[in-house]
Each structure stands twice: as C-alpha cells, then as structure tokens.
C-alpha cells in the first residue's frame, strides 16, 4: 500500500509535468460540463489538467498528500494551481464516488522582472 510520502512524490511528479506542459486545454468536458467549464472560462482555457479518483487513495491524508505534491511540483517549475473542483466518478458505478481536478497555470512574468 502506498504511503503519504509515496502519494506526495507521485503528485510532485505530476505537478512538474503539468507545470511544464502546453497550457492550452480542450473544452469538451462531456457530462462534467458545469463543474469544469467555470474553471476553463476563469483561466481562459490556458491550463494543464491533473485528475485523480478519490477512491484511489486509502484515506483523506493520502489524498491531501497527493494534492500537496501536485502543488509543490508545479510551483517548482514556475506554475501554480489556478482552480480545483470535483466531479462525480460516473464510470466507477459507485454512488457518491468523485474525481478530483486541479487546473495548473503558468503566470507570465512582468517585463520589468529581473533575476
């Protein structure tokens, strides 16, 4: 069984990938239109989407460790979490099951910024 540290590392790796990804997301959300469209509109369609099923985690602490890892990974490459939401996990067949969605964005540095 994966530990909180394992989930944090998995999330960190996913955050780094998302932070380095092209930030142009498709807007076909299928049955989750209402849940994801608000974030899509807020971020102008420029984000990388990281998704996981809540039922993949043995407990809430491991889920929180994964989310923290994604945020830390994305910030380590100059990105950040711009929006998060959950949607029903319809494919699972389990009533009340959820999917977690983190929208990772990369802000443009001001032209006056120096290193």
Short mmCIF file of N, CA and C in Angstrom, two decimals:
data_model
loop_
_atom_site.label_atom_id
_atom_site.label_comp_id
_atom_site.label_asym_id
_atom_site.label_seq_id
_atom_site.Cartn_x
_atom_site.Cartn_y
_atom_site.Cartn_z
N UNK A 1 0.84 -1.17 0.00
CA UNK A 1 0.00 0.00 0.00
C UNK A 1 0.89 1.24 0.00
N UNK A 2 0.50 2.24 -0.78
CA UNK A 2 1.29 3.47 -0.87
C UNK A 2 1.09 4.31 0.39
N UNK A 3 2.17 4.95 0.82
CA UNK A 3 2.14 5.83 1.99
C UNK A 3 1.86 7.26 1.56
N UNK A 4 1.69 8.14 2.54
CA UNK A 4 1.51 9.56 2.23
C UNK A 4 2.71 10.10 1.47
N UNK A 5 3.91 9.66 1.86
CA UNK A 5 5.12 10.11 1.16
C UNK A 5 5.11 9.65 -0.30
N UNK A 6 4.64 8.43 -0.55
CA UNK A 6 4.53 7.92 -1.93
C UNK A 6 3.57 8.79 -2.74
N UNK A 7 2.41 9.10 -2.16
CA UNK A 7 1.40 9.90 -2.87
C UNK A 7 1.92 11.31 -3.11
N UNK A 8 2.67 11.86 -2.15
CA UNK A 8 3.24 13.21 -2.33
C UNK A 8 4.23 13.19 -3.50
N UNK A 9 5.05 12.15 -3.58
CA UNK A 9 6.03 12.04 -4.67
C UNK A 9 5.33 11.87 -6.02
N UNK A 10 4.29 11.05 -6.07
CA UNK A 10 3.51 10.88 -7.30
C UNK A 10 2.91 12.22 -7.71
N UNK A 11 2.31 12.93 -6.76
CA UNK A 11 1.73 14.24 -7.05
C UNK A 11 2.78 15.24 -7.50
N UNK A 12 3.95 15.23 -6.86
CA UNK A 12 5.02 16.14 -7.24
C UNK A 12 5.41 15.92 -8.70
N UNK A 13 5.60 14.67 -9.09
CA UNK A 13 5.96 14.35 -10.48
C UNK A 13 4.87 14.81 -11.45
N UNK A 14 3.60 14.60 -11.09
CA UNK A 14 2.50 15.05 -11.94
C UNK A 14 2.46 16.57 -12.02
N UNK A 15 2.76 17.24 -10.92
CA UNK A 15 2.78 18.70 -10.90
C UNK A 15 3.88 19.27 -11.78
N UNK A 16 5.06 18.64 -11.75
CA UNK A 16 6.16 19.08 -12.62
C UNK A 16 5.77 18.91 -14.08
N UNK A 17 5.18 17.77 -14.43
CA UNK A 17 4.75 17.55 -15.82
C UNK A 17 3.71 18.58 -16.23
N UNK A 18 2.73 18.83 -15.35
CA UNK A 18 1.68 19.79 -15.67
C UNK A 18 2.25 21.20 -15.79
N UNK A 19 3.16 21.56 -14.90
CA UNK A 19 3.76 22.89 -14.93
C UNK A 19 4.58 23.15 -16.17
N UNK A 20 5.12 22.09 -16.74
CA UNK A 20 5.93 22.22 -17.96
C UNK A 20 5.12 21.97 -19.24
N UNK A 21 3.85 21.62 -19.11
CA UNK A 21 3.02 21.27 -20.26
C UNK A 21 2.58 22.51 -21.03
N UNK A 22 2.14 22.29 -22.27
CA UNK A 22 1.47 23.36 -23.01
C UNK A 22 0.20 23.69 -22.26
N UNK A 23 -0.08 24.96 -22.10
CA UNK A 23 -1.21 25.38 -21.26
C UNK A 23 -2.46 25.69 -22.08
N UNK A 24 -2.76 24.84 -23.03
CA UNK A 24 -3.98 25.03 -23.81
C UNK A 24 -4.82 23.78 -23.69
N UNK A 25 -5.92 23.88 -22.96
CA UNK A 25 -6.76 22.72 -22.69
C UNK A 25 -7.99 22.72 -23.59
N UNK A 26 -8.42 21.52 -23.96
CA UNK A 26 -9.65 21.37 -24.73
C UNK A 26 -10.84 21.67 -23.83
N UNK A 27 -11.93 22.08 -24.41
CA UNK A 27 -13.09 22.43 -23.57
C UNK A 27 -14.25 21.47 -23.76
N UNK A 28 -14.00 20.22 -24.12
CA UNK A 28 -15.05 19.21 -24.22
C UNK A 28 -15.03 18.41 -22.92
N UNK A 29 -15.92 18.77 -22.00
CA UNK A 29 -15.93 18.15 -20.68
C UNK A 29 -16.97 17.04 -20.55
N UNK A 30 -17.68 16.75 -21.61
CA UNK A 30 -18.67 15.68 -21.55
C UNK A 30 -19.72 15.94 -20.48
N UNK A 31 -19.96 14.94 -19.66
CA UNK A 31 -21.01 15.04 -18.66
C UNK A 31 -20.64 15.95 -17.48
N UNK A 32 -19.41 16.45 -17.46
CA UNK A 32 -18.98 17.31 -16.35
C UNK A 32 -18.89 18.77 -16.76
N UNK A 33 -19.64 19.14 -17.77
CA UNK A 33 -19.58 20.49 -18.33
C UNK A 33 -19.68 21.57 -17.25
N UNK A 34 -20.68 21.47 -16.39
CA UNK A 34 -20.89 22.53 -15.40
C UNK A 34 -19.74 22.63 -14.41
N UNK A 35 -19.18 21.50 -14.01
CA UNK A 35 -18.13 21.52 -12.99
C UNK A 35 -16.82 22.10 -13.51
N UNK A 36 -16.45 21.80 -14.74
CA UNK A 36 -15.15 22.20 -15.25
C UNK A 36 -15.19 23.47 -16.10
N UNK A 37 -16.35 23.81 -16.65
CA UNK A 37 -16.45 24.97 -17.54
C UNK A 37 -16.14 26.28 -16.82
N UNK A 38 -16.50 26.39 -15.55
CA UNK A 38 -16.22 27.62 -14.82
C UNK A 38 -14.72 27.84 -14.70
N UNK A 39 -13.96 26.83 -14.35
CA UNK A 39 -12.51 26.95 -14.27
C UNK A 39 -11.90 27.23 -15.63
N UNK A 40 -12.42 26.57 -16.65
CA UNK A 40 -11.94 26.77 -18.02
C UNK A 40 -12.11 28.23 -18.43
N UNK A 41 -13.30 28.77 -18.15
CA UNK A 41 -13.57 30.17 -18.51
C UNK A 41 -12.71 31.12 -17.67
N UNK A 42 -12.59 30.85 -16.39
CA UNK A 42 -11.80 31.70 -15.50
C UNK A 42 -10.35 31.78 -15.93
N UNK A 43 -9.81 30.66 -16.39
CA UNK A 43 -8.40 30.60 -16.77
C UNK A 43 -8.17 30.81 -18.26
N UNK A 44 -9.23 31.13 -18.99
CA UNK A 44 -9.10 31.41 -20.42
C UNK A 44 -8.65 30.21 -21.23
N UNK A 45 -8.89 29.01 -20.74
CA UNK A 45 -8.52 27.80 -21.47
C UNK A 45 -7.03 27.51 -21.45
N UNK A 46 -6.27 28.26 -20.66
CA UNK A 46 -4.82 28.08 -20.63
C UNK A 46 -4.40 27.45 -19.30
N UNK A 47 -4.41 26.13 -19.26
CA UNK A 47 -4.06 25.39 -18.06
C UNK A 47 -3.74 23.95 -18.43
N UNK A 48 -3.11 23.25 -17.52
CA UNK A 48 -2.91 21.81 -17.65
C UNK A 48 -3.77 21.15 -16.58
N UNK A 49 -4.49 20.11 -16.94
CA UNK A 49 -5.42 19.45 -16.02
C UNK A 49 -4.80 18.19 -15.43
N UNK A 50 -4.78 18.11 -14.10
CA UNK A 50 -4.31 16.92 -13.39
C UNK A 50 -5.53 16.35 -12.67
N UNK A 51 -5.83 15.07 -12.93
CA UNK A 51 -7.03 14.45 -12.40
C UNK A 51 -6.69 13.14 -11.69
N UNK A 52 -7.41 12.87 -10.61
CA UNK A 52 -7.27 11.60 -9.91
C UNK A 52 -8.63 11.22 -9.32
N UNK A 53 -8.82 9.95 -9.10
CA UNK A 53 -10.05 9.45 -8.50
C UNK A 53 -9.86 9.38 -6.99
N UNK A 54 -10.80 9.93 -6.24
CA UNK A 54 -10.69 9.94 -4.79
C UNK A 54 -10.61 8.51 -4.24
N UNK A 55 -11.26 7.58 -4.89
CA UNK A 55 -11.27 6.20 -4.39
C UNK A 55 -9.92 5.50 -4.57
N UNK A 56 -8.99 6.11 -5.32
CA UNK A 56 -7.65 5.55 -5.46
C UNK A 56 -6.82 5.71 -4.19
N UNK A 57 -7.23 6.62 -3.32
CA UNK A 57 -6.48 6.90 -2.09
C UNK A 57 -7.06 6.10 -0.93
N UNK A 58 -6.21 5.53 -0.07
CA UNK A 58 -6.73 4.75 1.05
C UNK A 58 -7.41 5.60 2.11
N UNK A 59 -7.02 6.89 2.19
CA UNK A 59 -7.66 7.78 3.17
C UNK A 59 -7.46 9.23 2.73
N UNK A 60 -8.10 10.13 3.48
CA UNK A 60 -8.05 11.54 3.12
C UNK A 60 -6.64 12.10 3.22
N UNK A 61 -5.86 11.64 4.19
CA UNK A 61 -4.49 12.13 4.35
C UNK A 61 -3.64 11.85 3.11
N UNK A 62 -3.82 10.69 2.50
CA UNK A 62 -3.06 10.36 1.29
C UNK A 62 -3.52 11.23 0.12
N UNK A 63 -4.82 11.51 0.05
CA UNK A 63 -5.34 12.41 -0.98
C UNK A 63 -4.76 13.80 -0.80
N UNK A 64 -4.72 14.27 0.43
CA UNK A 64 -4.16 15.59 0.71
C UNK A 64 -2.67 15.64 0.37
N UNK A 65 -1.95 14.55 0.65
CA UNK A 65 -0.52 14.49 0.32
C UNK A 65 -0.32 14.55 -1.19
N UNK A 66 -1.19 13.87 -1.95
CA UNK A 66 -1.10 13.91 -3.41
C UNK A 66 -1.33 15.33 -3.92
N UNK A 67 -2.38 15.97 -3.41
CA UNK A 67 -2.69 17.34 -3.84
C UNK A 67 -1.53 18.28 -3.51
N UNK A 68 -0.97 18.15 -2.31
CA UNK A 68 0.16 18.98 -1.91
C UNK A 68 1.35 18.73 -2.83
N UNK A 69 1.57 17.48 -3.21
CA UNK A 69 2.65 17.14 -4.12
C UNK A 69 2.47 17.79 -5.48
N UNK A 70 1.24 17.75 -6.00
CA UNK A 70 0.97 18.39 -7.30
C UNK A 70 1.26 19.88 -7.22
N UNK A 71 0.82 20.52 -6.16
CA UNK A 71 1.05 21.96 -6.00
C UNK A 71 2.54 22.25 -5.87
N UNK A 72 3.25 21.48 -5.05
CA UNK A 72 4.69 21.69 -4.89
C UNK A 72 5.44 21.45 -6.20
N UNK A 73 5.06 20.39 -6.91
CA UNK A 73 5.72 20.09 -8.17
C UNK A 73 5.51 21.18 -9.20
N UNK A 74 4.28 21.68 -9.29
CA UNK A 74 4.00 22.73 -10.27
C UNK A 74 4.71 24.03 -9.91
N UNK A 75 4.74 24.37 -8.63
CA UNK A 75 5.41 25.62 -8.24
C UNK A 75 6.92 25.50 -8.41
N UNK A 76 7.46 24.28 -8.34
CA UNK A 76 8.90 24.12 -8.51
C UNK A 76 9.37 24.45 -9.93
N UNK A 77 8.44 24.50 -10.88
CA UNK A 77 8.79 24.84 -12.27
C UNK A 77 8.11 26.14 -12.71
N UNK A 78 7.66 26.95 -11.73
CA UNK A 78 7.13 28.27 -12.05
C UNK A 78 5.65 28.31 -12.38
N UNK A 79 4.91 27.27 -12.04
CA UNK A 79 3.46 27.26 -12.28
C UNK A 79 2.76 27.29 -10.92
N UNK A 80 1.42 27.24 -10.93
CA UNK A 80 0.65 27.22 -9.69
C UNK A 80 -0.70 26.58 -9.95
N UNK A 81 -1.40 26.26 -8.88
CA UNK A 81 -2.76 25.75 -9.04
C UNK A 81 -3.69 26.94 -9.20
N UNK A 82 -4.41 26.97 -10.30
CA UNK A 82 -5.31 28.08 -10.58
C UNK A 82 -6.75 27.80 -10.20
N UNK A 83 -7.12 26.52 -10.13
CA UNK A 83 -8.52 26.18 -9.88
C UNK A 83 -8.57 24.69 -9.52
N UNK A 84 -9.49 24.34 -8.66
CA UNK A 84 -9.70 22.93 -8.35
C UNK A 84 -11.19 22.68 -8.19
N UNK A 85 -11.61 21.49 -8.57
CA UNK A 85 -13.01 21.11 -8.44
C UNK A 85 -13.11 19.59 -8.40
N UNK A 86 -14.26 19.10 -8.11
CA UNK A 86 -14.52 17.67 -8.14
C UNK A 86 -15.73 17.38 -9.01
N UNK A 87 -15.74 16.19 -9.59
CA UNK A 87 -16.87 15.77 -10.41
C UNK A 87 -17.24 14.34 -10.01
N UNK A 88 -18.48 13.97 -10.23
CA UNK A 88 -18.86 12.58 -9.95
C UNK A 88 -18.08 11.61 -10.81
N UNK A 89 -17.66 10.50 -10.22
CA UNK A 89 -16.94 9.44 -10.94
C UNK A 89 -17.99 8.45 -11.45
N UNK A 90 -18.61 8.81 -12.56
CA UNK A 90 -19.71 8.02 -13.10
C UNK A 90 -19.26 6.64 -13.57
N UNK A 91 -18.05 6.54 -14.07
CA UNK A 91 -17.56 5.27 -14.60
C UNK A 91 -17.35 4.22 -13.52
N UNK A 92 -17.20 4.64 -12.28
CA UNK A 92 -16.93 3.69 -11.20
C UNK A 92 -18.16 2.85 -10.85
N UNK A 93 -19.33 3.40 -11.11
CA UNK A 93 -20.55 2.69 -10.72
C UNK A 93 -20.83 2.78 -9.23
N UNK A 94 -20.03 3.54 -8.50
CA UNK A 94 -20.20 3.68 -7.05
C UNK A 94 -20.87 5.02 -6.78
N UNK A 95 -22.01 4.98 -6.13
CA UNK A 95 -22.73 6.21 -5.83
C UNK A 95 -21.90 7.09 -4.90
N UNK A 96 -21.76 8.34 -5.25
CA UNK A 96 -21.01 9.29 -4.44
C UNK A 96 -19.52 9.34 -4.73
N UNK A 97 -19.01 8.48 -5.61
CA UNK A 97 -17.58 8.49 -5.94
C UNK A 97 -17.23 9.78 -6.69
N UNK A 98 -16.05 10.31 -6.42
CA UNK A 98 -15.65 11.59 -7.01
C UNK A 98 -14.30 11.50 -7.71
N UNK A 99 -14.12 12.39 -8.67
CA UNK A 99 -12.82 12.63 -9.30
C UNK A 99 -12.37 14.03 -8.90
N UNK A 100 -11.09 14.18 -8.66
CA UNK A 100 -10.52 15.48 -8.29
C UNK A 100 -9.80 16.06 -9.50
N UNK A 101 -9.98 17.35 -9.74
CA UNK A 101 -9.37 18.02 -10.89
C UNK A 101 -8.62 19.26 -10.40
N UNK A 102 -7.34 19.34 -10.72
CA UNK A 102 -6.53 20.50 -10.40
C UNK A 102 -6.08 21.13 -11.71
N UNK A 103 -6.40 22.40 -11.89
CA UNK A 103 -6.01 23.13 -13.09
C UNK A 103 -4.75 23.92 -12.78
N UNK A 104 -3.67 23.56 -13.46
CA UNK A 104 -2.36 24.17 -13.22
C UNK A 104 -2.10 25.23 -14.27
N UNK A 105 -1.71 26.42 -13.83
CA UNK A 105 -1.46 27.54 -14.74
C UNK A 105 -0.04 28.05 -14.55
N UNK A 106 0.44 28.71 -15.57
CA UNK A 106 1.76 29.34 -15.51
C UNK A 106 1.54 30.83 -15.77
N UNK A 107 1.90 31.65 -14.81
CA UNK A 107 1.74 33.09 -14.95
C UNK A 107 2.90 33.67 -15.75
N UNK A 108 2.62 34.69 -16.51
CA UNK A 108 3.66 35.37 -17.27
C UNK A 108 4.34 36.37 -16.36
N UNK A 109 5.64 36.35 -16.36
CA UNK A 109 6.40 37.31 -15.56
C UNK A 109 6.28 38.69 -16.17
N UNK A 110 6.17 39.72 -15.35
CA UNK A 110 6.16 41.08 -15.89
C UNK A 110 7.46 41.39 -16.61
N UNK A 111 7.39 42.21 -17.62
CA UNK A 111 8.57 42.56 -18.41
C UNK A 111 9.64 43.23 -17.55
N UNK A 112 9.24 43.90 -16.48
CA UNK A 112 10.20 44.61 -15.62
C UNK A 112 10.88 43.69 -14.61
N UNK A 113 10.47 42.40 -14.54
CA UNK A 113 11.05 41.48 -13.56
C UNK A 113 12.50 41.17 -13.94
N UNK A 114 13.33 41.11 -12.92
CA UNK A 114 14.73 40.76 -13.15
C UNK A 114 15.07 39.54 -12.33
N UNK A 115 16.12 38.85 -12.71
CA UNK A 115 16.53 37.65 -11.98
C UNK A 115 17.36 37.99 -10.78
#
